[in-house]
Coordinates of C-alpha atoms and ligand atoms in Angstrom, one line a residue:
X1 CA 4.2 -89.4 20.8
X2 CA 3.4 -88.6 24.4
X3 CA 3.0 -84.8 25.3
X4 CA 3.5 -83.6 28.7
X5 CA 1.8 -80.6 30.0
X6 CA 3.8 -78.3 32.2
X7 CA 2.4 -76.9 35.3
X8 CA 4.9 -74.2 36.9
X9 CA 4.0 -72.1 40.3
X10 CA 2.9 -69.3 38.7
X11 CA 0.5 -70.7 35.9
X12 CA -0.4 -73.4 34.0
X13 CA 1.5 -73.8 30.6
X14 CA 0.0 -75.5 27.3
X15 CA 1.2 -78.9 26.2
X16 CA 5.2 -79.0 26.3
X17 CA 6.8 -79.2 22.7
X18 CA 9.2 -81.8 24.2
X19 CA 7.2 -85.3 24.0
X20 CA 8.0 -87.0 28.1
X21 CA 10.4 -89.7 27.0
X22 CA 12.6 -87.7 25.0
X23 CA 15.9 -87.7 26.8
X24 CA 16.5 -83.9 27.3
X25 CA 19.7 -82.0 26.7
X26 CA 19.7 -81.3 30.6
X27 CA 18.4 -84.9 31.3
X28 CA 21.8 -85.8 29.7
X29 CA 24.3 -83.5 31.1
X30 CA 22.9 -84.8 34.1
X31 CA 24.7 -88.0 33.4
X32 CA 27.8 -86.9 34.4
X33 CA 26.8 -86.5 37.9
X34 CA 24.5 -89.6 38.3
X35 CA 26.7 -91.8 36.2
X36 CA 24.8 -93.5 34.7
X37 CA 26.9 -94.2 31.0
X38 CA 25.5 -92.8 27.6
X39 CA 25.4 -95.1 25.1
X40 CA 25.3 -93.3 21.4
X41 CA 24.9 -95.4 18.1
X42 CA 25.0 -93.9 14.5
X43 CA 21.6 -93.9 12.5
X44 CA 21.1 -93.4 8.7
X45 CA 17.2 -94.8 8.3
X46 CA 14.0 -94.7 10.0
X47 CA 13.9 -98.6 10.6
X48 CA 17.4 -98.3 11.9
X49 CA 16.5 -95.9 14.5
X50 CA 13.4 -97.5 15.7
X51 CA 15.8 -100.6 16.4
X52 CA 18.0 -99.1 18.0
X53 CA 16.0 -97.4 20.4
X54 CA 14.2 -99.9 21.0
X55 CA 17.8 -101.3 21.8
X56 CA 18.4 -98.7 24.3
X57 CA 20.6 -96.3 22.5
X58 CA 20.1 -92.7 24.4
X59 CA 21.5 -90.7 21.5
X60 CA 20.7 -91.1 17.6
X61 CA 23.6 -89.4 15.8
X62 CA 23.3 -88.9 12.3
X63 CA 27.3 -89.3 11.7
X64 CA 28.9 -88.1 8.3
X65 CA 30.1 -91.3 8.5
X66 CA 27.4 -91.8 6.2
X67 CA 29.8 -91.0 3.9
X68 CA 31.5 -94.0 4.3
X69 CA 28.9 -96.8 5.5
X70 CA 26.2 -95.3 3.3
X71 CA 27.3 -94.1 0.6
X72 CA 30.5 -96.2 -0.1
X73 CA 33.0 -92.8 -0.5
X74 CA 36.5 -93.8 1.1
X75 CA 36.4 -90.2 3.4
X76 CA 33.4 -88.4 5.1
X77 CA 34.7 -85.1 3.2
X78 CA 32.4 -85.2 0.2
X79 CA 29.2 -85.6 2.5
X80 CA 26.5 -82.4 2.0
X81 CA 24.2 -80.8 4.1
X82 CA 21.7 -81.7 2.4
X83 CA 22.6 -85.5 2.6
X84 CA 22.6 -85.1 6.4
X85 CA 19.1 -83.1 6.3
X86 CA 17.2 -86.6 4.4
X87 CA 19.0 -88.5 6.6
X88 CA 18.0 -86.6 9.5
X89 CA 14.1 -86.7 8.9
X90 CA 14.5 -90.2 8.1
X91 CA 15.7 -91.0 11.5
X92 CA 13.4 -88.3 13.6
X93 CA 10.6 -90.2 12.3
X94 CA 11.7 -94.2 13.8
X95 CA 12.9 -92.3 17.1
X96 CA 10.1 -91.4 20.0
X97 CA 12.7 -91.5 23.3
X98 CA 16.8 -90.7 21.9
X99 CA 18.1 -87.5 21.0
X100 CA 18.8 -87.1 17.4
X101 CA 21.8 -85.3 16.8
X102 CA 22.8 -84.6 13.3
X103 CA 27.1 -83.8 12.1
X104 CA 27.7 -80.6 11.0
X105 CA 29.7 -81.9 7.6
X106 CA 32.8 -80.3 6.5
X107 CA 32.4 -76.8 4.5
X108 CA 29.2 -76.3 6.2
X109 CA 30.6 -74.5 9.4
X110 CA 34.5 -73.8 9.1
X111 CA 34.1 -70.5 7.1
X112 CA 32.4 -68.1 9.5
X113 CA 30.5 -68.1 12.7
X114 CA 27.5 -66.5 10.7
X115 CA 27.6 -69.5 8.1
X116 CA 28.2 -72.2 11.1
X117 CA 24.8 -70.8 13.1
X118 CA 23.0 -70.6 9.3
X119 CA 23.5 -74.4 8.6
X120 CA 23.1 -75.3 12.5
X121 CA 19.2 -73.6 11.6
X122 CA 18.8 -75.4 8.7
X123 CA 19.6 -78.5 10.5
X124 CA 17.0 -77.9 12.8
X125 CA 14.6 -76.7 10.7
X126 CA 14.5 -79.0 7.9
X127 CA 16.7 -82.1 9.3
X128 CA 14.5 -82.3 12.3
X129 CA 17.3 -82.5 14.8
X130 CA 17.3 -81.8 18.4
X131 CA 21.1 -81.2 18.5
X132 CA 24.2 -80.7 16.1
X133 CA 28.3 -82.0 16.0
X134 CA 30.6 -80.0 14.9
X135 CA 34.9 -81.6 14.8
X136 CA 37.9 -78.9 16.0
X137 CA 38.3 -77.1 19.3
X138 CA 39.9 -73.6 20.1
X139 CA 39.7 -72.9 16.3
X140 CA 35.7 -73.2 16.2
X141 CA 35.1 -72.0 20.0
X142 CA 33.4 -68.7 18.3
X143 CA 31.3 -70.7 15.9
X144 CA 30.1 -72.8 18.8
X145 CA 29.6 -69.8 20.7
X146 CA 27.3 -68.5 18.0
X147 CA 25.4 -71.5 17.2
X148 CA 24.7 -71.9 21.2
X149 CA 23.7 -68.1 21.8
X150 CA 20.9 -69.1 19.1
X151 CA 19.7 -71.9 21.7
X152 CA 21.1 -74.7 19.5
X153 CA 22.6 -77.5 21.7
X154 CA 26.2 -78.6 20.4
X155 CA 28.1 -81.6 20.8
X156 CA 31.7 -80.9 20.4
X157 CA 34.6 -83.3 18.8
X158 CA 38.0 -83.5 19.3
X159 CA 41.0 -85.3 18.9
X160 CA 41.4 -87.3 15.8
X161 CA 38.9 -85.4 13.7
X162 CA 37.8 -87.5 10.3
X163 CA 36.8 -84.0 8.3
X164 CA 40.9 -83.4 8.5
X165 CA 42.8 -86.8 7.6
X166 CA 44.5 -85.1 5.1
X167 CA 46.0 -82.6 7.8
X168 CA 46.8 -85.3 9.9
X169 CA 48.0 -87.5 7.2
X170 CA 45.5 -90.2 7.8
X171 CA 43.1 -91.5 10.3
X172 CA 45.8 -92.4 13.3
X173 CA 45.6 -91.7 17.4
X174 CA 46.2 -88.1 18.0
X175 CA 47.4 -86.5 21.5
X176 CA 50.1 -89.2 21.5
X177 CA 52.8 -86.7 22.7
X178 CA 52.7 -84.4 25.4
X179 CA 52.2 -81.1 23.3
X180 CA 49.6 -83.1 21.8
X181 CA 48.1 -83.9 24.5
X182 CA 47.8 -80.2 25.5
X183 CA 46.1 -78.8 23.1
X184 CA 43.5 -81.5 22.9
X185 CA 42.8 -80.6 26.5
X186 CA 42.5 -76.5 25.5
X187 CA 40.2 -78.1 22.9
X188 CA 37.8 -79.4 25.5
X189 CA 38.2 -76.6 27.4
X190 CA 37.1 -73.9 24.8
X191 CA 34.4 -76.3 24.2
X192 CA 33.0 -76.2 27.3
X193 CA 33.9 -72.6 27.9
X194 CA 31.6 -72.3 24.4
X195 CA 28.7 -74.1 25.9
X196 CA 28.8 -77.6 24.6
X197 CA 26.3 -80.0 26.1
X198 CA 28.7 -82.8 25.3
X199 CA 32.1 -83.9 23.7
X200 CA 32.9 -87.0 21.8
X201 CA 36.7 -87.7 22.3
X202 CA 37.8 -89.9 19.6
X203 CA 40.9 -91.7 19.1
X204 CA 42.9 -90.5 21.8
X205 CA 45.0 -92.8 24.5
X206 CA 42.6 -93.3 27.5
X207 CA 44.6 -92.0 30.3
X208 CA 44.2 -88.4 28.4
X209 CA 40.6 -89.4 27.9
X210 CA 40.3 -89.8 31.6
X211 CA 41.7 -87.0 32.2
X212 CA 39.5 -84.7 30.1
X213 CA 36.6 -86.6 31.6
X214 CA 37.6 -84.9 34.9
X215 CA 38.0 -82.1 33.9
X216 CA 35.2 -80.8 31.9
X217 CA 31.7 -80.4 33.7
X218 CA 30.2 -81.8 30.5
X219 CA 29.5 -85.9 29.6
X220 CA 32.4 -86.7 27.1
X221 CA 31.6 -89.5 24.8
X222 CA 34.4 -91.6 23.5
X223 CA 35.6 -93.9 20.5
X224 CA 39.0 -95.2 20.4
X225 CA 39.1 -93.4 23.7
X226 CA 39.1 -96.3 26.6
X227 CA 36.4 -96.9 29.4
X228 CA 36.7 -94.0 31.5
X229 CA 34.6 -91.6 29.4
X230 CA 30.7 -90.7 30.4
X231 CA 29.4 -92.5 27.3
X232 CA 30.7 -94.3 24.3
X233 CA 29.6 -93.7 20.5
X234 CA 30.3 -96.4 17.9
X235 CA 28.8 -96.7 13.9
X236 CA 25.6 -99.0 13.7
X237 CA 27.2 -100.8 10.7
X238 CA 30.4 -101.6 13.0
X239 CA 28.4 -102.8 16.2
X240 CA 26.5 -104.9 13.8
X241 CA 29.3 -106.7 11.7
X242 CA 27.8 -104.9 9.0
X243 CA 31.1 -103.1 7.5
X244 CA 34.0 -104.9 6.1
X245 CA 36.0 -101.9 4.8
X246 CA 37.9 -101.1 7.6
X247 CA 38.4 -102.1 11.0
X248 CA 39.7 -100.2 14.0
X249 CA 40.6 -101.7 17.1
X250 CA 38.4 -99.8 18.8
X251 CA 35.5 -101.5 17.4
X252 CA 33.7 -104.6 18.6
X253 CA 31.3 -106.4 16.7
X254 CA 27.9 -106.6 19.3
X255 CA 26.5 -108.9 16.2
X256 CA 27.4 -110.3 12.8
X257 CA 24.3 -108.7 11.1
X258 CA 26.2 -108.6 7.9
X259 CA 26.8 -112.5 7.8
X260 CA 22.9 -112.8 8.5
X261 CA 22.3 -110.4 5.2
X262 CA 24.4 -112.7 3.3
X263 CA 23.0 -115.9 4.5
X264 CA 19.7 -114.7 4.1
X265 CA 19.9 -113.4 0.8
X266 CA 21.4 -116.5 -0.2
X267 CA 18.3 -118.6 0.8
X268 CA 16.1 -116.1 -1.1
X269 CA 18.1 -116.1 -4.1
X270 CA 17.6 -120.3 -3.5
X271 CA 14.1 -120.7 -3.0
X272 CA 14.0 -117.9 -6.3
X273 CA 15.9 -120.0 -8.5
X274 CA 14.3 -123.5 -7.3
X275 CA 10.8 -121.8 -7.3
X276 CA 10.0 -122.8 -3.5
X277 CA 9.4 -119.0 -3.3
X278 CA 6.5 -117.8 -3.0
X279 CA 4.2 -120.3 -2.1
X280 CA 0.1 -120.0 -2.3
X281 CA 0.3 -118.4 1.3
X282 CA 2.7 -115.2 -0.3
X283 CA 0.0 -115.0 -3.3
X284 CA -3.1 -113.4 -4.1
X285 CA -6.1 -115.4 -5.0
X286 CA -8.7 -114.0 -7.4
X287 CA -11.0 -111.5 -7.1
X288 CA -14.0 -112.2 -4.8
X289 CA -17.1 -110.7 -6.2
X290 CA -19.4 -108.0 -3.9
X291 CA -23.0 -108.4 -5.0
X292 CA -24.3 -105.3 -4.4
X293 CA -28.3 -105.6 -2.7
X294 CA -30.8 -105.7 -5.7
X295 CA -32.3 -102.1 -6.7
X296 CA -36.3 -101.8 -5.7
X297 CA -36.8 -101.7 -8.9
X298 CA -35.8 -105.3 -9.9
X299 CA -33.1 -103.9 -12.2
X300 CA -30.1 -106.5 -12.7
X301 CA -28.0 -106.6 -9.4
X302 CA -24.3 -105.1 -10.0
X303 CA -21.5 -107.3 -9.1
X304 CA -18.4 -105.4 -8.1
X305 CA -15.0 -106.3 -7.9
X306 CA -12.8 -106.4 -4.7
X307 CA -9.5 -105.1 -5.2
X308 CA -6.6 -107.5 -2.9
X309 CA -5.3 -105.4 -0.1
X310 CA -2.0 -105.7 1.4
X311 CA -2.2 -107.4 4.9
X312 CA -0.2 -108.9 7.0
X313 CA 2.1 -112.3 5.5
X314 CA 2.0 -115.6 6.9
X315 CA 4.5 -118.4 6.8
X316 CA 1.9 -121.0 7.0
X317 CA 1.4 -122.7 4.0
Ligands
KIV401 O1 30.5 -89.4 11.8 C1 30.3 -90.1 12.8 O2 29.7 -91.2 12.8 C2 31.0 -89.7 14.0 C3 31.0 -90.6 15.2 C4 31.7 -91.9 14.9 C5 31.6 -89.9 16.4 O3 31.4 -88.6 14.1

């Protein structure tokens, strides 16, 4: 990590918390204006997010889609805080440059305002995250409000919100009618009014994307929600091929990652079976003796042994 030192007209300030390639909560509002796109990708793992980043991704969000991708569960519902708190960690430690931004799962905001800006702390304090997501609009405008007036940025989320598919009777396109349509845009509004940084508009038809784009001063992010937004989002395992179980329109495969795994896989399980693998080159030879130098007094000279280290592997034979 780089650390930048701050120099302001008045004084000279110590070395910045903030390390100079982090993209910056104001580095990303700033989007909107310079439009430039975001581009967010889900992360889970440390090895994930060093990829990714090293990809381009601007923003590392630690999705309760977890739930689903991770941990095989057919909702994000049953997901914990403390599940998104590991996962968090893991991820701040791969990524030097994007924000990491952790969900908010469900039951750890929705009661109170008080309980919302306790778990937001927690998420900072012991997930390592930079930024939280929380889903619903007008109904959660106070708990934003909270969380914010604590100096916690929030990302807000609206439209077809994954912590209620049982409210909406499954995951489908939301704001398809004009009431609809409404009170997704009062959503945004109250999130913005709130102090979001950013909203993620998912599932919703793009001409009501657009127009929430236009209307809120913040970057809106979208999935299922067309081109026009500021930036898009979409689940690693989905923009890698990596997830069979289901498969929204809305997603495009950028790779077919999850064909390599198998294929792979298969060639280990190959060489295994046929003992190809390993050769001498992924073995260790013996144990090369260190003759320590004789002692002055012509005592015996002791020969140690030199326990293999790991080091790098070669495919040369
Ligand atoms: O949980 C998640 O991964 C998300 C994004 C897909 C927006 O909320």
């Amino acid at each position: 990590m780089r650390w930048r030192a701050l120099r302001q007209p008045g004084g000279c300030y110590a070395e910045s918390p903030v390390p100079s390639r982090k993209l910056t909560v104001p580095a990303i509002v700033a989007r909107k204006a310079s439009k430039e796109k975001l581009a967010v990708v889900t992360a889970y793992d440390a090895t994930f997010a060093r990829l990714l980043e090293e990809g381009g991704a601007d923003i590392l969000l630690v999705g309760d889609s977890l739930g689903m991708v991770v941990q095989g569960l057919s909702t994000t519902l049953p997901v914990t805080l403390d599940d998104i708190l590991y996962h968090g960690r893991a991820v701040a430690r791969g990524a030097e440059r994007a924000q990491v931004v952790g969900d908010m799962p469900f039951m750890s905001y929705q009661v109170s305002p008080e309980e919302a800006l306790r778990s937001a702390g927690r998420m900072l304090k012991e997930g390592s995250f930079e930024a939280v997501k929380l889903e619903g609009g007008v109904r959660f405008a106070e708990h934003v409000r909270a969380i914010v007036s604590a100096g916690i940025p929030v990302m807000g989320h609206v439209g077809l919100l994954p912590q209620s598919v049982h409210a909406m009777g499954g995951y489908k396109v939301q704001g398809a009618d004009d009431a609809a349509a409404e009170r997704i845009v009062a959503d945004a509004r109250a999130l913005e009014e709130a102090g979001v940084y950013s909203i993620v508009l998912e599932g919703i038809p793009a001409a009501l994307a657009r127009r929430i784009t236009e209307s809120v001063r913040v970057p809106t992010i979208g999935i299922g929600a067309g081109p026009d937004c500021d930036g898009q989002v979409l689940v690693c395992y989905d923009l890698l091929g990596m997830y069979q179980s289901l498969r929204p329109k809305f997603v495009k495969h950028f790779g077919e990652i999850g064909r390599g795994i198998v294929e792979a896989t298969r060639a280990y399980v190959g060489e295994v079976k046929s003992g190809a693998f390993p050769t001498p080159a992924h073995s260790f030879g013996g144990q090369k003796p260190r003759t320590a130098p004789p002692e002055p007094t012509g005592a015996k000279a002791v020969v140690e042994t030199v326990p293999p280290v790991y080091g790098p592997a070669s495919d040369e034979p």
